[in-house]
PDB file of C-alpha atoms and ligand atoms in Angstrom:
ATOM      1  CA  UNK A  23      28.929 120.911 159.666  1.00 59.00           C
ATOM      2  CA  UNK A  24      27.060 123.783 160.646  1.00 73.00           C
ATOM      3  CA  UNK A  25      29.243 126.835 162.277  1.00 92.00           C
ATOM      4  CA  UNK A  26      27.421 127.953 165.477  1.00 96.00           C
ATOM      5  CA  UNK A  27      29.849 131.577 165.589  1.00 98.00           C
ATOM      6  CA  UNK A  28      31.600 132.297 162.487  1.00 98.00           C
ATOM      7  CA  UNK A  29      34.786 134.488 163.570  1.00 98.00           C
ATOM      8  CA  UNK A  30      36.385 136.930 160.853  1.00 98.00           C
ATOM      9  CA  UNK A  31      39.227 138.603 160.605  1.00 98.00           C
ATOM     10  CA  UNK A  32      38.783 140.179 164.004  1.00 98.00           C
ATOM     11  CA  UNK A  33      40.903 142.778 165.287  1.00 98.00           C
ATOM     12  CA  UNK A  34      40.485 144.202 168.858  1.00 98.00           C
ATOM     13  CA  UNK A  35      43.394 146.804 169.895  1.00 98.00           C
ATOM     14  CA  UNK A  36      43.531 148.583 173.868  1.00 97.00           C
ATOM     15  CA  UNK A  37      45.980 151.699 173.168  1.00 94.00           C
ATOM     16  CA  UNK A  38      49.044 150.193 171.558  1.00 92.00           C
ATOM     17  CA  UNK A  39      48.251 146.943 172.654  1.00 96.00           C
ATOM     18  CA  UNK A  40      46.962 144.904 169.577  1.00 98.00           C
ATOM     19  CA  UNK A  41      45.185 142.094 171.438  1.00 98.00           C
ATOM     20  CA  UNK A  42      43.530 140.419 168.867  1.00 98.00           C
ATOM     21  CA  UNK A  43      45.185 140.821 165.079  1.00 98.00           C
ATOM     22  CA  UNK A  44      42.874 139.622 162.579  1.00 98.00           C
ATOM     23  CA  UNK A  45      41.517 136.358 164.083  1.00 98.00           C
ATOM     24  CA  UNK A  46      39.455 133.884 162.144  1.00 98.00           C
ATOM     25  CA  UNK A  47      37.778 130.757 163.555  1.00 98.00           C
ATOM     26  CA  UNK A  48      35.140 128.725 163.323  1.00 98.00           C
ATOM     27  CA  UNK A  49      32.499 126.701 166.277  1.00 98.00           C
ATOM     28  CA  UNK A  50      30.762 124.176 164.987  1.00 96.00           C
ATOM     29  CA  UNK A  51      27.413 123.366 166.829  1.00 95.00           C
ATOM     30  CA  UNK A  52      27.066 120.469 168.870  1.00 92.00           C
ATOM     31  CA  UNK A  53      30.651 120.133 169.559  1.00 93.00           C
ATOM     32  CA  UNK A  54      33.518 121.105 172.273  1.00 96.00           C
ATOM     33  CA  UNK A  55      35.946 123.686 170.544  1.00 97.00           C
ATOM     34  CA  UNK A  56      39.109 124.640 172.456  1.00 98.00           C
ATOM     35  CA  UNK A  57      40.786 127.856 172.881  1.00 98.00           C
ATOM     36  CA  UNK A  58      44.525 127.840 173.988  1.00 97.00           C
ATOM     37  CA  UNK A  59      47.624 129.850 173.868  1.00 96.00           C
ATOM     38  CA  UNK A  60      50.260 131.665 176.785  1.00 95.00           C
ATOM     39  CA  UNK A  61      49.080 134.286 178.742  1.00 93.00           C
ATOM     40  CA  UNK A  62      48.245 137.043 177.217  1.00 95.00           C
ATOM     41  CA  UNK A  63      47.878 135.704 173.889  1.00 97.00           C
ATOM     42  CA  UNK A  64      44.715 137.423 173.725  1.00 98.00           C
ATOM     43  CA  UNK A  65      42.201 134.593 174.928  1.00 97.00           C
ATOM     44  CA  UNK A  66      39.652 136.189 176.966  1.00 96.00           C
ATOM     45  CA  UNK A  67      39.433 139.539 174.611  1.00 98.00           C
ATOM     46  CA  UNK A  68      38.070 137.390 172.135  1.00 98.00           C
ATOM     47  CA  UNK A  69      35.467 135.822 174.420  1.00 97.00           C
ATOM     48  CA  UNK A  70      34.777 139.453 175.528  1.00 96.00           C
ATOM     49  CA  UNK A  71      34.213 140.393 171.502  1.00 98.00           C
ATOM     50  CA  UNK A  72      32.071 137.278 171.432  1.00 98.00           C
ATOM     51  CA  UNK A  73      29.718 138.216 173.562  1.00 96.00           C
ATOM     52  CA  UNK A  74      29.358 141.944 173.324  1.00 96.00           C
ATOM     53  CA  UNK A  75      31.700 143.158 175.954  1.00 95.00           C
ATOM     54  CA  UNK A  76      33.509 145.365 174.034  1.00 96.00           C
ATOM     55  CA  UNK A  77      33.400 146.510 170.192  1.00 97.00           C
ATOM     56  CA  UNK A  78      36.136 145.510 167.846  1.00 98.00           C
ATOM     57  CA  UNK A  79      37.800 147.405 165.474  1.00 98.00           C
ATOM     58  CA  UNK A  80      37.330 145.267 162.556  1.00 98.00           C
ATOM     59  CA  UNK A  81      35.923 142.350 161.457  1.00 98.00           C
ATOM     60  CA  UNK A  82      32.299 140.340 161.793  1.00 98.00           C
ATOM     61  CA  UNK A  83      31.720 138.128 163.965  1.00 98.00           C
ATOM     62  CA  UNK A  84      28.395 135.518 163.229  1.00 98.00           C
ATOM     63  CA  UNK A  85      26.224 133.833 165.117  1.00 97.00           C
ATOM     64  CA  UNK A  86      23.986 131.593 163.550  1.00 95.00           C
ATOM     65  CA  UNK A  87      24.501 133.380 160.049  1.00 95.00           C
ATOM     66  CA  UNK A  88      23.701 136.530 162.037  1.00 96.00           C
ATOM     67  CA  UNK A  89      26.096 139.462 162.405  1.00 98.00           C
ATOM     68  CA  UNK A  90      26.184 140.060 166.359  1.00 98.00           C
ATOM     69  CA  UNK A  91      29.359 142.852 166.302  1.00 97.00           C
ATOM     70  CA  UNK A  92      27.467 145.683 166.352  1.00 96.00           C
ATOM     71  CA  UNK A  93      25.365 143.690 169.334  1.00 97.00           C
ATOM     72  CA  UNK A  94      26.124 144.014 173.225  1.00 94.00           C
ATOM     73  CA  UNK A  95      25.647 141.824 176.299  1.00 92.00           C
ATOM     74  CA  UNK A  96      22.162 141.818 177.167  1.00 89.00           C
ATOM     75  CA  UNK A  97      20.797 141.585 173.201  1.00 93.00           C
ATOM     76  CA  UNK A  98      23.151 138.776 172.628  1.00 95.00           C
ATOM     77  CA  UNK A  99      22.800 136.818 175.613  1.00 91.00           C
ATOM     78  CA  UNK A 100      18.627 136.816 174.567  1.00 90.00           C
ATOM     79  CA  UNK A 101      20.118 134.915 171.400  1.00 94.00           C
ATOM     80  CA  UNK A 102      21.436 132.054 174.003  1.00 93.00           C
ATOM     81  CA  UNK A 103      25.191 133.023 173.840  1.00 95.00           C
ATOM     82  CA  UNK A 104      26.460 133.197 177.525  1.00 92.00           C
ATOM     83  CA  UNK A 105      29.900 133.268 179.025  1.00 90.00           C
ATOM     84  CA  UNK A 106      31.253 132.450 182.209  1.00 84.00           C
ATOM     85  CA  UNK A 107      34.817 134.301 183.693  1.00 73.00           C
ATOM     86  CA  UNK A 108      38.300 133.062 184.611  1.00 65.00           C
ATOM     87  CA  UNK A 109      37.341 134.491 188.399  1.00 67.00           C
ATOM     88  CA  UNK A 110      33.495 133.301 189.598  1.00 70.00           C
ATOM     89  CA  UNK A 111      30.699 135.756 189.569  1.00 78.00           C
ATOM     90  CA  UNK A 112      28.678 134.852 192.442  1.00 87.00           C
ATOM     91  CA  UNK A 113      26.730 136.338 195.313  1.00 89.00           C
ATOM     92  CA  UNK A 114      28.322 135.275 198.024  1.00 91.00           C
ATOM     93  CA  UNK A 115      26.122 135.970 200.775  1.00 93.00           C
ATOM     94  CA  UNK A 116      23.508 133.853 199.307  1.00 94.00           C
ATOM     95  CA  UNK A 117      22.193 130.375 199.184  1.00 95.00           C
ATOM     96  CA  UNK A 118      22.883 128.387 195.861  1.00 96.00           C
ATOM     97  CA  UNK A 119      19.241 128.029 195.147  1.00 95.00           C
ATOM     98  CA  UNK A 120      18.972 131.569 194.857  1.00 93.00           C
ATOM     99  CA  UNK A 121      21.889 132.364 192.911  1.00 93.00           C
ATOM    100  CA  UNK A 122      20.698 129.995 190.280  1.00 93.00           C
ATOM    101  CA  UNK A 123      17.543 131.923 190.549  1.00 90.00           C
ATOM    102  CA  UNK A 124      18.898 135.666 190.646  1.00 87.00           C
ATOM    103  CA  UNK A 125      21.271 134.210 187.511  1.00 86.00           C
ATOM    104  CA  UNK A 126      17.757 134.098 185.231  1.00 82.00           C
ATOM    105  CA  UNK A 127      17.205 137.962 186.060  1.00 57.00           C
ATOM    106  CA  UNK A 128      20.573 138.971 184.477  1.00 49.00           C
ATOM    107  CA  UNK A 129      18.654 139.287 181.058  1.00 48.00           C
ATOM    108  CA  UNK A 130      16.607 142.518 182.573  1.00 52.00           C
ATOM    109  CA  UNK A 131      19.293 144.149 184.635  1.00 56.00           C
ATOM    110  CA  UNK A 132      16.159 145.596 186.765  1.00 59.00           C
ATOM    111  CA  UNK A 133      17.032 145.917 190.253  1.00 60.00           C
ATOM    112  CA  UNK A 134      12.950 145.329 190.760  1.00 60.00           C
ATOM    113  CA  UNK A 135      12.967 141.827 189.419  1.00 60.00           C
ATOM    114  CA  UNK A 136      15.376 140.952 192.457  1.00 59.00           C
ATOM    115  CA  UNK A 137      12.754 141.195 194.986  1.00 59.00           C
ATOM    116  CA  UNK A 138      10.514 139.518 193.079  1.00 65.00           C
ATOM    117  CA  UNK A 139       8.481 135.959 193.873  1.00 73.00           C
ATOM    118  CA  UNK A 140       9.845 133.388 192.176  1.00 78.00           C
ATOM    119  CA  UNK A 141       7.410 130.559 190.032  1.00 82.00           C
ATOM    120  CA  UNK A 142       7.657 127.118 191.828  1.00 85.00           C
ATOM    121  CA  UNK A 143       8.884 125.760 188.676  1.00 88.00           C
ATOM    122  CA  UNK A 144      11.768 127.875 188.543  1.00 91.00           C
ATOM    123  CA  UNK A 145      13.644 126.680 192.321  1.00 93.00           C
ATOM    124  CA  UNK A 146      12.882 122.657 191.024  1.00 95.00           C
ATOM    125  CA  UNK A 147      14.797 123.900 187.702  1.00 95.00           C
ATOM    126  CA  UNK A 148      17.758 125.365 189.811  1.00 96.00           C
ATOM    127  CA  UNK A 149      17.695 122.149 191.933  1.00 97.00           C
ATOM    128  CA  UNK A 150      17.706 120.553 189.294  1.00 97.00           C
ATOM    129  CA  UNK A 151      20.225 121.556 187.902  1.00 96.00           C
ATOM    130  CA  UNK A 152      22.345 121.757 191.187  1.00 97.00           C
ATOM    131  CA  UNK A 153      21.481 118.179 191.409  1.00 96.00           C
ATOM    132  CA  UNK A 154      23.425 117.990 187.843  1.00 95.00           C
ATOM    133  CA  UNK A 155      26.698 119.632 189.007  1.00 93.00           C
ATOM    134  CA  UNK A 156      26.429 117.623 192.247  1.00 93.00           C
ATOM    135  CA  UNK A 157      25.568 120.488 194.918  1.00 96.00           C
ATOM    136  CA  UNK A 158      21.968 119.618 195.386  1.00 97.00           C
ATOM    137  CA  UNK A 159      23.097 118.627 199.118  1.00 97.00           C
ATOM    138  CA  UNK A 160      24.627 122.005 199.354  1.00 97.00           C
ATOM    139  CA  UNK A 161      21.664 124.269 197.724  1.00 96.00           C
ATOM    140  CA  UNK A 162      20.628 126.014 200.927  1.00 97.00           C
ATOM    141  CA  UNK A 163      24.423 126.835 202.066  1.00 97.00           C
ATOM    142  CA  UNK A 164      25.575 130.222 201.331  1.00 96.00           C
ATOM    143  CA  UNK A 165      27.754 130.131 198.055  1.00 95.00           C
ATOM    144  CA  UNK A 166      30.760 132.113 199.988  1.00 95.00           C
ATOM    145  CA  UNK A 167      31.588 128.989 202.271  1.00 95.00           C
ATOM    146  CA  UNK A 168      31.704 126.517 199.278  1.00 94.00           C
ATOM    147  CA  UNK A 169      34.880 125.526 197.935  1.00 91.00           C
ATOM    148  CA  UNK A 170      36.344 127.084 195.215  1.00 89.00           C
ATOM    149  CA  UNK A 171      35.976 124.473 192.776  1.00 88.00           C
ATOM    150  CA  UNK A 172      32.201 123.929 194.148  1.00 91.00           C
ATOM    151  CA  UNK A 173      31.614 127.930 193.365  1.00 91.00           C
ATOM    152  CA  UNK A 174      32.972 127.457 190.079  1.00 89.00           C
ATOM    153  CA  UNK A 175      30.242 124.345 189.449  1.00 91.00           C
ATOM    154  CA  UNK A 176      27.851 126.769 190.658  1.00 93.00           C
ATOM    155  CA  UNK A 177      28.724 129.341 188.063  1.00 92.00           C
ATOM    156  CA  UNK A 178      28.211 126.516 185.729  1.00 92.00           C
ATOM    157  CA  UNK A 179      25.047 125.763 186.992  1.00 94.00           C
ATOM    158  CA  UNK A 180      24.014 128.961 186.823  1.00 93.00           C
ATOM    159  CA  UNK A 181      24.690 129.757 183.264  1.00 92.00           C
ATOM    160  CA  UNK A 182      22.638 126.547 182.670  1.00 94.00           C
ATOM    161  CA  UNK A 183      19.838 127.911 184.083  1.00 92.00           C
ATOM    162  CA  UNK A 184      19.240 130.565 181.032  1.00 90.00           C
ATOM    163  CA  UNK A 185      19.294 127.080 178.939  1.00 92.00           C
ATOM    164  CA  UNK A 186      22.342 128.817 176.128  1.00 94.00           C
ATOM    165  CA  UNK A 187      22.774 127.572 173.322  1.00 95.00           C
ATOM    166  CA  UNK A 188      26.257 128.241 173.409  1.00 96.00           C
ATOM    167  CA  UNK A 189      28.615 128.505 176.229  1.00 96.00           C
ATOM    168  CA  UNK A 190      31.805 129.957 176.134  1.00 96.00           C
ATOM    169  CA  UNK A 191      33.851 128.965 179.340  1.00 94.00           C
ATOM    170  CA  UNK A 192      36.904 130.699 180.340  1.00 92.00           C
ATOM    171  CA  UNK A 193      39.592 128.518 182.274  1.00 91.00           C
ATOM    172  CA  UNK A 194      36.672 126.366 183.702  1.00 90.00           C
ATOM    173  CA  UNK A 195      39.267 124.273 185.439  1.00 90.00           C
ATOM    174  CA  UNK A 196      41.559 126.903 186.992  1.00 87.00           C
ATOM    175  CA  UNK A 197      42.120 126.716 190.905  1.00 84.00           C
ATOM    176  CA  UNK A 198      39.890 123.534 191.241  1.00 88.00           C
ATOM    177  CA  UNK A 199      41.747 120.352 193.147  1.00 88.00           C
ATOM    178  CA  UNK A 200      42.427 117.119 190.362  1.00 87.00           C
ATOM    179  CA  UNK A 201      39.156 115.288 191.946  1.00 85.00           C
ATOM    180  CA  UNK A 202      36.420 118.131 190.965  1.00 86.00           C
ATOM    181  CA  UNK A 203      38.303 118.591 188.014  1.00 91.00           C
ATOM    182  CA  UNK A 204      37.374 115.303 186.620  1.00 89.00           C
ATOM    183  CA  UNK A 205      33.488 115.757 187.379  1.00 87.00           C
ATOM    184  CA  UNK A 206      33.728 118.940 186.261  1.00 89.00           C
ATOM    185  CA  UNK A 207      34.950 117.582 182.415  1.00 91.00           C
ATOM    186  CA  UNK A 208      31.951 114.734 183.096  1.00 91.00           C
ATOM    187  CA  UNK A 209      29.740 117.578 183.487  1.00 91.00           C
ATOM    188  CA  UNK A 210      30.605 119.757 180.741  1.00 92.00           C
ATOM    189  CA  UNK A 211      30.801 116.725 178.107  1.00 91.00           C
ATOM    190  CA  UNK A 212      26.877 115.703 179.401  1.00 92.00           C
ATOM    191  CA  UNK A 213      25.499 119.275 179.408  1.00 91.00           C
ATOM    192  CA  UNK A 214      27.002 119.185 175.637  1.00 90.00           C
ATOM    193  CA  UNK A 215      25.393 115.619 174.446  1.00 90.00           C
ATOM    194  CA  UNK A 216      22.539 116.109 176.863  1.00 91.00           C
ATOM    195  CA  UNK A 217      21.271 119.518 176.632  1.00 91.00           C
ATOM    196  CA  UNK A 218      22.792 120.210 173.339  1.00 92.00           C
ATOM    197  CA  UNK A 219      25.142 123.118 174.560  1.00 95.00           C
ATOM    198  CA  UNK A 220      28.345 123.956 172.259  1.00 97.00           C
ATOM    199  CA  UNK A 221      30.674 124.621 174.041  1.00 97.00           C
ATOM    200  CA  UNK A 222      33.832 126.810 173.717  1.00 98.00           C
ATOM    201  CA  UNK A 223      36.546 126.885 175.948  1.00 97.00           C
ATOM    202  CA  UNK A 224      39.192 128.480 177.342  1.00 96.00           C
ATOM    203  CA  UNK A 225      41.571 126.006 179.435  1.00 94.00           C
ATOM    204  CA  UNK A 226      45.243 126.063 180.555  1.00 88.00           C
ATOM    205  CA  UNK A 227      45.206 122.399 181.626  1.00 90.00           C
ATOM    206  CA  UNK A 228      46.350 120.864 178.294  1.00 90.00           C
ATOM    207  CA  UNK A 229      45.496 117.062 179.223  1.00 91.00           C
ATOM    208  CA  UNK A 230      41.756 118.784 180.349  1.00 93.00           C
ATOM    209  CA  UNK A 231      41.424 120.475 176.452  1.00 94.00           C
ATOM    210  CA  UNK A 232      43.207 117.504 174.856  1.00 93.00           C
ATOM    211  CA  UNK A 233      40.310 115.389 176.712  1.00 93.00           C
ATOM    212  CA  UNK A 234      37.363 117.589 176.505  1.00 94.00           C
ATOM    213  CA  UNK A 235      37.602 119.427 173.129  1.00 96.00           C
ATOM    214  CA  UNK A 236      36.970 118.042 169.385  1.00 95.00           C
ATOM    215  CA  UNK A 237      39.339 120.789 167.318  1.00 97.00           C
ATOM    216  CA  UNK A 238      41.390 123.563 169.055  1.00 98.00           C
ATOM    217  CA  UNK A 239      42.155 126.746 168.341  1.00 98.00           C
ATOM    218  CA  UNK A 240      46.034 127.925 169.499  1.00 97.00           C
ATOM    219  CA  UNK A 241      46.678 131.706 169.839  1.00 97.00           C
ATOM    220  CA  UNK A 242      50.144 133.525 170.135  1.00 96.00           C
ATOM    221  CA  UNK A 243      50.641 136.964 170.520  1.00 95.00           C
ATOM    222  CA  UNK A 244      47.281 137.939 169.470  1.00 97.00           C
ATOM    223  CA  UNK A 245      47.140 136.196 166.485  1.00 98.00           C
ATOM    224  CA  UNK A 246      46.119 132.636 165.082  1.00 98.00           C
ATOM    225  CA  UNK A 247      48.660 129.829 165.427  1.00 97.00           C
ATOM    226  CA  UNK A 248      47.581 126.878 164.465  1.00 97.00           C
ATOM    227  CA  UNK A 249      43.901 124.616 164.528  1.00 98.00           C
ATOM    228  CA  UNK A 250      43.742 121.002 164.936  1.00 98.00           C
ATOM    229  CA  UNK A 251      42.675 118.194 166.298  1.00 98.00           C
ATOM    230  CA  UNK A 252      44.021 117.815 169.853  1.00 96.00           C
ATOM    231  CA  UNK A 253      46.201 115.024 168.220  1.00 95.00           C
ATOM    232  CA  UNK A 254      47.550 117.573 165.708  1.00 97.00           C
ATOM    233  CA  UNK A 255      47.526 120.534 168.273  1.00 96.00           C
ATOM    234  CA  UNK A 256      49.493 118.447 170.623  1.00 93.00           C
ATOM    235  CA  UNK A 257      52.050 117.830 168.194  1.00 93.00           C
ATOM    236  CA  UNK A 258      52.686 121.088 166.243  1.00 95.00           C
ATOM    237  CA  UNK A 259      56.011 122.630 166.924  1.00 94.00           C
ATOM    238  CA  UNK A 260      54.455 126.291 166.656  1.00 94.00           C
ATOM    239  CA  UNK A 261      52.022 125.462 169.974  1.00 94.00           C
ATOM    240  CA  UNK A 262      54.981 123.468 171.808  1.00 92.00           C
ATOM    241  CA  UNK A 263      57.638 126.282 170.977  1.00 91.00           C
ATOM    242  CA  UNK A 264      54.734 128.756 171.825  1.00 90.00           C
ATOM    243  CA  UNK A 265      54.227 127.684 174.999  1.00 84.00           C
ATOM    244  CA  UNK A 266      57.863 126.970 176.029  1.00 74.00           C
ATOM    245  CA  UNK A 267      58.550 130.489 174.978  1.00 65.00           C
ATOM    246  CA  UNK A 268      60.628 129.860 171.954  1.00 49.00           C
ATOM    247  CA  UNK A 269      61.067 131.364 168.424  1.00 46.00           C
ATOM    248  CA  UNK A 270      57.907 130.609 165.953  1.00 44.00           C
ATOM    249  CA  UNK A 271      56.076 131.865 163.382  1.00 46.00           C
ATOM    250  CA  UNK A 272      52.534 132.618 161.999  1.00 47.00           C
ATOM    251  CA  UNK A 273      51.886 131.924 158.566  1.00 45.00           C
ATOM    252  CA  UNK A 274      49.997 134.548 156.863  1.00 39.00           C
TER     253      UNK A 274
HETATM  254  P1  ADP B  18      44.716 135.890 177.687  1.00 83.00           P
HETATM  255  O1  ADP B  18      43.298 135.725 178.100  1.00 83.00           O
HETATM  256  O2  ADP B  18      45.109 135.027 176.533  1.00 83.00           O
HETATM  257  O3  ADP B  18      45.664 135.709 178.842  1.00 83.00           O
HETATM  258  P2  ADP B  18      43.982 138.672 177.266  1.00 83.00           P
HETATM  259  O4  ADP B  18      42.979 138.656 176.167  1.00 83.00           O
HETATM  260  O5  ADP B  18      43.470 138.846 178.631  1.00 83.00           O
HETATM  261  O6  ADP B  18      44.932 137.379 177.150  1.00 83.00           O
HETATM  262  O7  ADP B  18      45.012 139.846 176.988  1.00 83.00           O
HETATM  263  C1  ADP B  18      45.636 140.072 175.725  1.00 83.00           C
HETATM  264  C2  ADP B  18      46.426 141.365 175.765  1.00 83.00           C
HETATM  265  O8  ADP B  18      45.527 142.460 175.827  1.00 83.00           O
HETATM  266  C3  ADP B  18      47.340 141.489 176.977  1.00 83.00           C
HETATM  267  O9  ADP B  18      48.497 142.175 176.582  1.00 83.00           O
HETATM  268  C4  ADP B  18      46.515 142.314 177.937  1.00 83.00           C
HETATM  269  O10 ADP B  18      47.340 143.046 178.809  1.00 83.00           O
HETATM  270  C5  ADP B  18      45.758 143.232 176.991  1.00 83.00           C
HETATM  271  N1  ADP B  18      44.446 143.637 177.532  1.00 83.00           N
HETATM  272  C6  ADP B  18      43.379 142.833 177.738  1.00 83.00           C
HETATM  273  N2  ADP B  18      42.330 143.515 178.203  1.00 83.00           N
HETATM  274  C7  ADP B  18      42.744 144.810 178.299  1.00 83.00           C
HETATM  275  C8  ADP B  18      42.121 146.037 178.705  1.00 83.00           C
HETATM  276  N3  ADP B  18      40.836 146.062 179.115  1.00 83.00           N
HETATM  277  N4  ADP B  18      42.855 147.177 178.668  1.00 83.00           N
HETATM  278  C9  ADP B  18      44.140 147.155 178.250  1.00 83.00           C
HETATM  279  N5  ADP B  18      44.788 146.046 177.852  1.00 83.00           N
HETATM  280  C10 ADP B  18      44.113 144.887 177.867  1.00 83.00           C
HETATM  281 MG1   MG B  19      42.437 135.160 179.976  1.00 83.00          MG
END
């Protein structure tokens, strides 16, 4: 199996707070990888090393046999690695429509290109792909009033519209009522087999990640816990003590 990101040793320290403490992991392509531990394990730092938010101290992290570390946002979301945030990133003000469009313009970060005419082809894509996430009745409503479960399927939407390759999601399901929650997993499984995304992801619901994920990652205190399938991640007494707040410990 081919690894999509290739994670080594990664270290990622704010002050005296080591956040990440030499981290190693792999995503395969094609596939649903999870990413769990308690808050403040150190989850969403290393989405933010991932994808070029921040430099880390040490390590490499690969994608596609390529070293991305030294790489930032806009240079490695051109190589089709996006990431979407625990809290949405929309423009509330505006329609859906042309949020999924604006989302396409993120790559040049010119205020210009804002202001600029659309191709036809473009607005079908975004209702398109609003149809996919099941808002195409609400495309022309202004993304503020929708639901916050509907404004995270947005955010989803949008990040499809830049067609990545890989995806990492952080706490896709957080906030969202039970119902949307379910067509948000169907979603997120067909974008994987039907568009070919990999997907990582972030997710507190456990039966969501024991559902939606093939292997999963479990972090504790910045550092790697255990991998496994959900089966064997479910059952490990390092996650369950972990996440009930017990004693454990990390094998070196
Ligand atoms: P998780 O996503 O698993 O809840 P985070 O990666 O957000 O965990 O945080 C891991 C640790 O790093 C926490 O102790 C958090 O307070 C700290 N941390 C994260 N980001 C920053 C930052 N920008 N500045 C200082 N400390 C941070
Ligand atoms: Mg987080």
């Amino acid at each position: 199996m081919t690894a999509m990101i290739e994670v080594k040793d990664v270290s990622k320290a704010f002050g005296g707070i080591i956040a990440n403490d030499k981290i190693s992991l792999e995503v395969p392509e094609g596939r649903v990888t999870g990413l769990i531990g308690p808050n403040g394990s150190g989850k969403t730092t290393l989405f933010n090393s991932i994808v070029g938010y921040h430099p880390i101290d040490e390590g490499s992290i690969k994608f596609e046999g390529v070293e991305i570390s030294d790489f930032r946002v806009p240079k490695i979301a051109r190589l089709g690695l996006l990431r979407t945030f625990q809290q949405t990133r929309i423009y509330s003000k505006m329609n859906c429509v042309n949020n999924m469009l604006i989302s396409v313009n993120h790559r040049s970060e010119r205020f210009i290109d804002l202001f600029r005419d659309y191709p036809p082809e473009l607005t079908e894509k975004a209702e398109q792909l609003l149809d996919f996430v099941g808002l195409y009745s609400k495309r022309k409503l202004i993304s503020g009033d929708l639901s916050f479960g509907q404004q995270k399927l947005l955010e989803f939407a949008m990040a499809l519209m830049n067609e990545p390759r890989l995806l990492l999601l952080d706490e896709p399901t957080a906030g969202i009522n039970p119902t949307l929650i379910n067509g948000l997993i169907d979603r997120l499984r067909r974008a994987a087999a039907e568009m070919g995304v990999t997907l990582f992801v972030i997710e507190h619901n456990m039966p969501v990640i024991m559902n939606l994920a093939d292997s999963i990652y479990c972090l504790a205190n910045g550092r790697l816990l255990a991998h496994g399938s959900p089966d064997e991640i479910q059952s490990d007494e390092r996650v369950i003590n972990a996440y009930l707040g017990g004693h454990y410990t990390v094998d070196d």
